[in-house]
Amino acid sequence: LVVCHHTNPRFVPFPLRYACEFLIQVFGVQVTREVKLAAQTIEKHILQTQTVLCDMLLRDAPVAIVTQSPNVMDLVKCDGAALYYRKKFWMLGVTPTETQIKDITEWLLENHGEST
């Protein structure tokens, strides 16, 4: 919505109103394109990060997802991440304590062992 104010009543001729309407439509299309481009750029970055992290996991180097760059925190918006692998802990940022992580891990294995 574009609004123009004038201190006195003023007649705006139809061709000028029509030209303004056209310009606003063009502006709206351009804004939509910019938003879509920004979303595509973010998605591309996420896919690249995901590919790198999956490669690390496929090379049987899961510790790399928390010790190298990019790391798992680059994939999702979060304040912290933890890896519990072969009874060792790797933590980044704000995380639960090691005991809490171990409890979460045990709960996941008990309740979702087939998919974890």
PDB file of C-alpha atoms in Angstrom:
ATOM      1  CA  LEU A   1       0.000   0.000   0.000  1.00  0.00           C
ATOM      2  CA  VAL A   2       1.370   3.374  -1.011  1.00  0.00           C
ATOM      3  CA  VAL A   3      -0.316   6.517   0.245  1.00  0.00           C
ATOM      4  CA  CYS A   4       0.531  10.077  -0.781  1.00  0.00           C
ATOM      5  CA  HIS A   5      -0.718  12.998   1.280  1.00  0.00           C
ATOM      6  CA  HIS A   6      -1.212  16.618   0.301  1.00  0.00           C
ATOM      7  CA  THR A   7      -2.244  19.518   2.530  1.00  0.00           C
ATOM      8  CA  ASN A   8      -4.971  20.648   0.140  1.00  0.00           C
ATOM      9  CA  PRO A   9      -7.480  18.659  -1.900  1.00  0.00           C
ATOM     10  CA  ARG A  10      -5.895  17.817  -5.201  1.00  0.00           C
ATOM     11  CA  PHE A  11      -7.243  16.083  -8.264  1.00  0.00           C
ATOM     12  CA  VAL A  12      -4.873  13.480  -9.663  1.00  0.00           C
ATOM     13  CA  PRO A  13      -5.509  12.771 -13.343  1.00  0.00           C
ATOM     14  CA  PHE A  14      -6.300   9.211 -14.368  1.00  0.00           C
ATOM     15  CA  PRO A  15      -3.093   8.677 -16.432  1.00  0.00           C
ATOM     16  CA  LEU A  16      -0.980   9.618 -13.404  1.00  0.00           C
ATOM     17  CA  ARG A  17      -3.009   7.351 -11.089  1.00  0.00           C
ATOM     18  CA  TYR A  18      -2.697   4.526 -13.606  1.00  0.00           C
ATOM     19  CA  ALA A  19       1.065   5.071 -13.932  1.00  0.00           C
ATOM     20  CA  CYS A  20       1.435   4.973 -10.138  1.00  0.00           C
ATOM     21  CA  GLU A  21      -0.583   1.763  -9.963  1.00  0.00           C
ATOM     22  CA  PHE A  22       1.635   0.191 -12.624  1.00  0.00           C
ATOM     23  CA  LEU A  23       4.822   1.242 -10.796  1.00  0.00           C
ATOM     24  CA  ILE A  24       3.541  -0.259  -7.540  1.00  0.00           C
ATOM     25  CA  GLN A  25       2.739  -3.538  -9.318  1.00  0.00           C
ATOM     26  CA  VAL A  26       6.251  -3.655 -10.788  1.00  0.00           C
ATOM     27  CA  PHE A  27       7.701  -2.864  -7.366  1.00  0.00           C
ATOM     28  CA  GLY A  28       5.630  -5.684  -5.824  1.00  0.00           C
ATOM     29  CA  VAL A  29       6.907  -8.166  -8.406  1.00  0.00           C
ATOM     30  CA  GLN A  30      10.497  -7.088  -7.732  1.00  0.00           C
ATOM     31  CA  VAL A  31      10.092  -7.457  -3.959  1.00  0.00           C
ATOM     32  CA  THR A  32       8.624 -10.937  -4.454  1.00  0.00           C
ATOM     33  CA  ARG A  33      11.590 -11.919  -6.634  1.00  0.00           C
ATOM     34  CA  GLU A  34      14.063 -10.640  -4.041  1.00  0.00           C
ATOM     35  CA  VAL A  35      12.350 -12.602  -1.265  1.00  0.00           C
ATOM     36  CA  LYS A  36      12.358 -15.789  -3.366  1.00  0.00           C
ATOM     37  CA  LEU A  37      16.028 -15.301  -4.261  1.00  0.00           C
ATOM     38  CA  ALA A  38      16.947 -14.864  -0.598  1.00  0.00           C
ATOM     39  CA  ALA A  39      15.044 -18.044   0.305  1.00  0.00           C
ATOM     40  CA  GLN A  40      16.773 -19.968  -2.501  1.00  0.00           C
ATOM     41  CA  THR A  41      20.178 -18.742  -1.343  1.00  0.00           C
ATOM     42  CA  ILE A  42      19.485 -19.898   2.209  1.00  0.00           C
ATOM     43  CA  GLU A  43      18.195 -23.269   0.973  1.00  0.00           C
ATOM     44  CA  LYS A  44      21.283 -23.738  -1.225  1.00  0.00           C
ATOM     45  CA  HIS A  45      23.567 -23.024   1.740  1.00  0.00           C
ATOM     46  CA  ILE A  46      21.656 -25.499   3.924  1.00  0.00           C
ATOM     47  CA  LEU A  47      21.858 -28.201   1.235  1.00  0.00           C
ATOM     48  CA  GLN A  48      25.608 -27.641   0.817  1.00  0.00           C
ATOM     49  CA  THR A  49      26.132 -27.874   4.578  1.00  0.00           C
ATOM     50  CA  GLN A  50      23.967 -30.986   4.751  1.00  0.00           C
ATOM     51  CA  THR A  51      26.000 -32.602   1.970  1.00  0.00           C
ATOM     52  CA  VAL A  52      29.299 -31.879   3.739  1.00  0.00           C
ATOM     53  CA  LEU A  53      27.985 -33.244   7.049  1.00  0.00           C
ATOM     54  CA  CYS A  54      26.594 -36.382   5.381  1.00  0.00           C
ATOM     55  CA  ASP A  55      29.963 -36.950   3.705  1.00  0.00           C
ATOM     56  CA  MET A  56      31.622 -36.727   7.119  1.00  0.00           C
ATOM     57  CA  LEU A  57      29.220 -39.331   8.478  1.00  0.00           C
ATOM     58  CA  LEU A  58      29.674 -41.599   5.453  1.00  0.00           C
ATOM     59  CA  ARG A  59      33.451 -41.471   5.911  1.00  0.00           C
ATOM     60  CA  ASP A  60      32.807 -42.947   9.359  1.00  0.00           C
ATOM     61  CA  ALA A  61      33.960 -39.744  11.037  1.00  0.00           C
ATOM     62  CA  PRO A  62      30.943 -38.642  13.102  1.00  0.00           C
ATOM     63  CA  VAL A  63      33.071 -36.564  15.480  1.00  0.00           C
ATOM     64  CA  ALA A  64      33.832 -34.234  12.555  1.00  0.00           C
ATOM     65  CA  ILE A  65      30.247 -32.923  12.579  1.00  0.00           C
ATOM     66  CA  VAL A  66      31.006 -31.150  15.872  1.00  0.00           C
ATOM     67  CA  THR A  67      34.760 -30.544  15.584  1.00  0.00           C
ATOM     68  CA  GLN A  68      35.156 -29.248  12.028  1.00  0.00           C
ATOM     69  CA  SER A  69      33.608 -26.505   9.962  1.00  0.00           C
ATOM     70  CA  PRO A  70      30.865 -26.585   8.899  1.00  0.00           C
ATOM     71  CA  ASN A  71      29.445 -28.303  11.948  1.00  0.00           C
ATOM     72  CA  VAL A  72      25.999 -29.498  12.898  1.00  0.00           C
ATOM     73  CA  MET A  73      25.114 -26.071  14.356  1.00  0.00           C
ATOM     74  CA  ASP A  74      25.506 -24.560  10.882  1.00  0.00           C
ATOM     75  CA  LEU A  75      22.715 -26.823   9.640  1.00  0.00           C
ATOM     76  CA  VAL A  76      19.987 -25.823  12.094  1.00  0.00           C
ATOM     77  CA  LYS A  77      19.304 -22.722  14.141  1.00  0.00           C
ATOM     78  CA  CYS A  78      20.260 -23.678  17.670  1.00  0.00           C
ATOM     79  CA  ASP A  79      22.205 -22.491  20.690  1.00  0.00           C
ATOM     80  CA  GLY A  80      24.052 -25.753  21.183  1.00  0.00           C
ATOM     81  CA  ALA A  81      24.655 -29.277  19.962  1.00  0.00           C
ATOM     82  CA  ALA A  82      26.071 -32.422  21.484  1.00  0.00           C
ATOM     83  CA  LEU A  83      27.427 -35.687  20.160  1.00  0.00           C
ATOM     84  CA  TYR A  84      27.593 -38.799  22.313  1.00  0.00           C
ATOM     85  CA  TYR A  85      29.631 -41.381  20.425  1.00  0.00           C
ATOM     86  CA  ARG A  86      31.452 -44.429  21.753  1.00  0.00           C
ATOM     87  CA  LYS A  87      30.804 -43.274  25.317  1.00  0.00           C
ATOM     88  CA  LYS A  88      32.471 -39.889  24.738  1.00  0.00           C
ATOM     89  CA  PHE A  89      30.907 -36.425  24.688  1.00  0.00           C
ATOM     90  CA  TRP A  90      31.487 -33.519  22.301  1.00  0.00           C
ATOM     91  CA  MET A  91      29.518 -30.378  23.047  1.00  0.00           C
ATOM     92  CA  LEU A  92      29.156 -27.040  21.252  1.00  0.00           C
ATOM     93  CA  GLY A  93      27.466 -23.934  22.605  1.00  0.00           C
ATOM     94  CA  VAL A  94      24.772 -24.172  25.268  1.00  0.00           C
ATOM     95  CA  THR A  95      23.995 -27.825  26.012  1.00  0.00           C
ATOM     96  CA  PRO A  96      22.608 -30.013  28.758  1.00  0.00           C
ATOM     97  CA  THR A  97      25.123 -31.560  31.147  1.00  0.00           C
ATOM     98  CA  GLU A  98      26.874 -34.823  30.251  1.00  0.00           C
ATOM     99  CA  THR A  99      24.595 -36.681  32.675  1.00  0.00           C
ATOM    100  CA  GLN A 100      21.493 -35.187  31.062  1.00  0.00           C
ATOM    101  CA  ILE A 101      22.780 -36.042  27.589  1.00  0.00           C
ATOM    102  CA  LYS A 102      23.451 -39.607  28.691  1.00  0.00           C
ATOM    103  CA  ASP A 103      19.910 -39.836  30.147  1.00  0.00           C
ATOM    104  CA  ILE A 104      18.425 -38.504  26.899  1.00  0.00           C
ATOM    105  CA  THR A 105      20.500 -40.990  24.901  1.00  0.00           C
ATOM    106  CA  GLU A 106      19.352 -43.907  27.056  1.00  0.00           C
ATOM    107  CA  TRP A 107      15.725 -42.810  26.772  1.00  0.00           C
ATOM    108  CA  LEU A 108      16.018 -42.540  22.976  1.00  0.00           C
ATOM    109  CA  LEU A 109      17.551 -46.005  22.722  1.00  0.00           C
ATOM    110  CA  GLU A 110      14.850 -47.519  24.948  1.00  0.00           C
ATOM    111  CA  ASN A 111      11.906 -45.832  23.249  1.00  0.00           C
ATOM    112  CA  HIS A 112      13.104 -45.340  19.680  1.00  0.00           C
ATOM    113  CA  GLY A 113      15.923 -47.868  19.337  1.00  0.00           C
ATOM    114  CA  GLU A 114      14.979 -48.952  15.817  1.00  0.00           C
ATOM    115  CA  SER A 115      15.168 -45.433  14.391  1.00  0.00           C
ATOM    116  CA  THR A 116      18.023 -44.015  16.479  1.00  0.00           C
TER     117      THR A 116
END
